[in-house]
Coordinates of C-alpha atoms in Angstrom, one line a residue:
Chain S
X63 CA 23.2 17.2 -43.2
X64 CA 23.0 20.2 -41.5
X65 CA 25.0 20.2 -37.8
X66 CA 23.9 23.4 -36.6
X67 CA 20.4 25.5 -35.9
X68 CA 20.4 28.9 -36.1
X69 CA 17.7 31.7 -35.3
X70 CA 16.7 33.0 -39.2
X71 CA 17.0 36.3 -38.0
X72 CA 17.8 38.7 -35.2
X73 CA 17.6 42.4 -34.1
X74 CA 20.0 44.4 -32.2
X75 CA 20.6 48.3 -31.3
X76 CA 23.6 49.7 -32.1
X77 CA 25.8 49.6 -29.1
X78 CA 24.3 47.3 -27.3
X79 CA 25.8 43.5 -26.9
X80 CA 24.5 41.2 -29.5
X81 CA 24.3 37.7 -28.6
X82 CA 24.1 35.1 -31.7
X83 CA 22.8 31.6 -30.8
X84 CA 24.0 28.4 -31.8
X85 CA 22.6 25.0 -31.7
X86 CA 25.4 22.0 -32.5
X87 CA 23.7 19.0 -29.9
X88 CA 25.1 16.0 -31.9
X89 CA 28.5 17.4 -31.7
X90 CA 31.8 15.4 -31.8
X91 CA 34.4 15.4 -29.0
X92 CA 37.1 16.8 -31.8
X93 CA 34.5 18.7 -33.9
X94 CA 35.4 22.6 -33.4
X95 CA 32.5 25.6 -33.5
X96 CA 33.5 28.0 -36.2
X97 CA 31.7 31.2 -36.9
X98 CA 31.9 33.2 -40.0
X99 CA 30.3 36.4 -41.1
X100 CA 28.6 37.7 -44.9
X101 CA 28.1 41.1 -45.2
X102 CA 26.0 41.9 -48.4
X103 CA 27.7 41.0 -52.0
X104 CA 30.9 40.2 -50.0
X105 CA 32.7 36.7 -49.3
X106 CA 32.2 35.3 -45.9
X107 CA 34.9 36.8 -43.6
X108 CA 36.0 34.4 -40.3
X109 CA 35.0 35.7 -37.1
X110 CA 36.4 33.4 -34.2
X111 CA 36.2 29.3 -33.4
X112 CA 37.3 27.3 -30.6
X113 CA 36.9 23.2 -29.4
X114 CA 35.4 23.6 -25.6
X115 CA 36.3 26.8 -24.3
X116 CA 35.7 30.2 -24.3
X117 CA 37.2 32.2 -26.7
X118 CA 37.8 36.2 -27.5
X119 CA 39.5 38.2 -30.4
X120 CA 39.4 41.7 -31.1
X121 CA 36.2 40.9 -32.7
X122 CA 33.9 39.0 -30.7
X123 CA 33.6 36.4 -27.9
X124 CA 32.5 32.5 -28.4
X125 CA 30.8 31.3 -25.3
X126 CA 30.2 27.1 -25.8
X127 CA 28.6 25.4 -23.1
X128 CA 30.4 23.1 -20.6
X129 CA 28.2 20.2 -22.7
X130 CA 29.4 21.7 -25.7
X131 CA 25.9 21.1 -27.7
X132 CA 25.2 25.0 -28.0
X133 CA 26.9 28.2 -27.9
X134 CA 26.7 31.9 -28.0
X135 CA 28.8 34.2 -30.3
X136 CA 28.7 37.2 -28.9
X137 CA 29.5 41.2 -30.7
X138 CA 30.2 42.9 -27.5
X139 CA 29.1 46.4 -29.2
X140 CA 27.5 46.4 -32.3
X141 CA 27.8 48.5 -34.8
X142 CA 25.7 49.2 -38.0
X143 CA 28.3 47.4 -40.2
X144 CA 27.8 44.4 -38.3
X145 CA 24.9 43.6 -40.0
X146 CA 25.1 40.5 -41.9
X147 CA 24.1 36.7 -42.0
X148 CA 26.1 34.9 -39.4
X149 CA 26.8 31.7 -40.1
X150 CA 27.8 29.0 -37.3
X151 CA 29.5 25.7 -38.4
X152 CA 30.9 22.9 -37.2
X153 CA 34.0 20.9 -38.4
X154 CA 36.5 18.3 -37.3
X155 CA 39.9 18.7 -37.3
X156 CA 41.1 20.5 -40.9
X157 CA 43.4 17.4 -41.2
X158 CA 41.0 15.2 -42.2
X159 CA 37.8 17.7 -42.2
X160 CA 38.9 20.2 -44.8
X161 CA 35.9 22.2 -46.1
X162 CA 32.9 24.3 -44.4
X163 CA 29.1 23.3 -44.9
X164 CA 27.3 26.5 -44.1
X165 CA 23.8 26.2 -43.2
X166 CA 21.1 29.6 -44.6
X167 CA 22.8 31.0 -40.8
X168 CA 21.1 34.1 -39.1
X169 CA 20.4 37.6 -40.2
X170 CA 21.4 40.0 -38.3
X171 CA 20.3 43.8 -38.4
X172 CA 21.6 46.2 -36.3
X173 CA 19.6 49.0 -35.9
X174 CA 20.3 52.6 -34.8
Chain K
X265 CA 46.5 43.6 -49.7
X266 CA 47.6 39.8 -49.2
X267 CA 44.2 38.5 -49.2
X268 CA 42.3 36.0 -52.2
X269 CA 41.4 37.8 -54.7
X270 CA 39.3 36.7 -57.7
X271 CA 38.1 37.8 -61.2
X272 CA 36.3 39.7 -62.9
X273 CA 33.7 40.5 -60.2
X274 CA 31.1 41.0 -62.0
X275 CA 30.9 38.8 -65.9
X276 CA 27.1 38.9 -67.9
X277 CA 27.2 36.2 -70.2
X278 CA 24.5 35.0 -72.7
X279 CA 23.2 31.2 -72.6
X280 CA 25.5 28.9 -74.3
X281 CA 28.6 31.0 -73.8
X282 CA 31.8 29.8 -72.1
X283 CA 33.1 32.0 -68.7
X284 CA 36.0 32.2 -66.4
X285 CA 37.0 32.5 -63.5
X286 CA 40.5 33.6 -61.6
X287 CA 41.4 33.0 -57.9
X288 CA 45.1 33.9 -56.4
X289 CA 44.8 32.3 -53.3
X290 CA 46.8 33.8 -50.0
X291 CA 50.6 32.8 -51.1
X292 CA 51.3 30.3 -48.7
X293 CA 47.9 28.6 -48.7
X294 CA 48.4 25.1 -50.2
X295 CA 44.5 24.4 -50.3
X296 CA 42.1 26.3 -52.2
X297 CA 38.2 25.7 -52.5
X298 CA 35.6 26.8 -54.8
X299 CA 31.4 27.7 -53.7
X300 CA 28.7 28.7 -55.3
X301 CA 25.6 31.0 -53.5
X302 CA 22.8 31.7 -55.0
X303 CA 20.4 34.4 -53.7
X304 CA 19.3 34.0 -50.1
X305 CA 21.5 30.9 -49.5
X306 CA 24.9 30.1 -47.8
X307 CA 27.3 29.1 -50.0
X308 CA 27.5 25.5 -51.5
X309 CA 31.1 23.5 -51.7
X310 CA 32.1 22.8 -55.5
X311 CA 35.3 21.1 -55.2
X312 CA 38.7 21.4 -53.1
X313 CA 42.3 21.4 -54.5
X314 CA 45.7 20.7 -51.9
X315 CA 48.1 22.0 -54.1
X316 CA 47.9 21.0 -57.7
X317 CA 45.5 18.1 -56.8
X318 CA 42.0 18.0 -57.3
X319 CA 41.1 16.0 -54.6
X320 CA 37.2 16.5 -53.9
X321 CA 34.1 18.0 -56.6
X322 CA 30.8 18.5 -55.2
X323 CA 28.0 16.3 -57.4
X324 CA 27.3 19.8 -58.0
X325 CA 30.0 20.3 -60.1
X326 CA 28.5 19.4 -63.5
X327 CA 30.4 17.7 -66.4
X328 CA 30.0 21.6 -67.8
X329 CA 32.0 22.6 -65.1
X330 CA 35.9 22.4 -64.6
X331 CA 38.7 23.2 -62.6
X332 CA 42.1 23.2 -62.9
X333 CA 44.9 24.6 -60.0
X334 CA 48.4 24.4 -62.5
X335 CA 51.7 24.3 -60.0
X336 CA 49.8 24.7 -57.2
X337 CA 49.0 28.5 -56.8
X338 CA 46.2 30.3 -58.7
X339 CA 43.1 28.3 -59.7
X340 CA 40.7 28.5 -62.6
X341 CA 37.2 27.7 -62.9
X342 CA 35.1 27.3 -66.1
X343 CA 31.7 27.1 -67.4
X344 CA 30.7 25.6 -70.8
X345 CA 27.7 26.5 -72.3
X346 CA 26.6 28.4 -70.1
X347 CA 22.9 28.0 -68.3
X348 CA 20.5 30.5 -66.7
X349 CA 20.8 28.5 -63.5
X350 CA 24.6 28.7 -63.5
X351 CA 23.7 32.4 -62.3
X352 CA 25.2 32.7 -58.8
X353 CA 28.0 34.3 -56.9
X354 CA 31.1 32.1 -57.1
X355 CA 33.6 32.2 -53.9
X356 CA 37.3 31.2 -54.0
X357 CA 38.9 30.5 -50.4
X358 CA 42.2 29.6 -49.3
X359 CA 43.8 28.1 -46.2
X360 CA 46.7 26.3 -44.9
X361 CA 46.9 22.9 -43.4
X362 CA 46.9 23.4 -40.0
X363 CA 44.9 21.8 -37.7
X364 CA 42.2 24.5 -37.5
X365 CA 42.7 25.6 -40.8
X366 CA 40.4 28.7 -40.9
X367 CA 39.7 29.4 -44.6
X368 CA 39.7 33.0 -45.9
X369 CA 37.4 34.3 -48.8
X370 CA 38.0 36.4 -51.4
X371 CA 35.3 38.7 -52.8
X372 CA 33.6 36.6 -55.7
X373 CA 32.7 36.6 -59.1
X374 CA 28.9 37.2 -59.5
X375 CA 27.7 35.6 -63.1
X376 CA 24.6 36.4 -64.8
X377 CA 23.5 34.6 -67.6
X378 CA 20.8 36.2 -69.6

């Protein structure tokens, strides 16, 4: 019961932007768009979420659409230890939506 | 370090054996989960304590399987008779109850059953 679709894998140089495409089209109005990272033989480390509008940390941005049924995390400069599988999930309120369902998310190798 | 940690890392059992595993959850986490990944996947939900209750298992969760969270701080989760398809990496995460609730990871416990 997958919500999201995610590119299997992805390429980037090292420096450049990587942008990390999302697909969440049946979406709930209180459903929030949580990304997570997995580097290799390590636990999956949170990146950055947010409900409808753009978001930044010190690690990346999260770009959602005004429709809210995709969006776009986005490593502004990547670096060779930001490959990893990437995954993007969506879940309601942690209220009443506790846990994560991760889908297989996307591979991404950054290359130098 | 104040993360989740879990142990051992790394346990080779053979078939039939019992195993266990350790989380310490972040201190003032009250919920703590439990997954399971197996190569090449994301990891799978196995069950989901708020504080000392067990409120959610996964059907994944085998009758060979149990968990237990006493007073409400680190968990345990064991294996009976142990299978070669119980090989897998096994993830502890905690998080508060807030409405976002981000949930942090600890390292896991890889088993390998010969």
């Amino acid at each position: 019961d997958a919500k999201t679709t995610q590119p299997p894998s992805m390429d980037c140089a090292e420096g450049r932007a990587a942008n990390l495409p999302c697909n969440h089209s049946t979406i709930s109005g209180n459903e929030y768009v949580y990304w997570y990272r997995q580097i290799h033989s390590q636990g999956p480390q949170y990146i950055i979420h947010g409900l409808k509008n753009n978001e930044t940390n010190e690690m990346a941005s999260l770009i959602i659409t005004e429709d809210r049924k995709s969006s776009t995390l986005i490593l502004p400069h990547a670096t060779l230890r930001d490959t990893a599988v990437y995954y993007c999930i969506v879940r309601g309120s942690a209220f009443n939506d506790y846990k994560l369902s991760f889908g297989a998310g996307t591979t991404v190798t950054v290359r130098a | 370090d104040t993360g989740v940690s879990q142990d051992p890392r790394h346990k080779i059992t053979k078939r039939g054996q019992n195993v266990t595993f350790r989380c310490d959850p972040i201190s003032e986490h009250n919920r703590l989960y439990w997954y399971r990944q197996t190569l090449g996947q994301g990891p799978e939900f196995l069950t989901y304590f708020q504080n000392e209750a067990q409120l959610e298992k996964s059907r994944l969760l085998s009758d060979r399987f149990s968990a237990e969270r006493p007073k409400g701080s680190f968990s345990t989760l064991e294996i009976q008779r142990t299978e070669q398809g119980d090989s897998a990496m096994y993830l502890c995460a905690s998080s508060s109850k807030t409405v976002t609730g981000e949930l942090f990871f600890g390292e896991g416990s890889r088993l390998t059953v010969l």
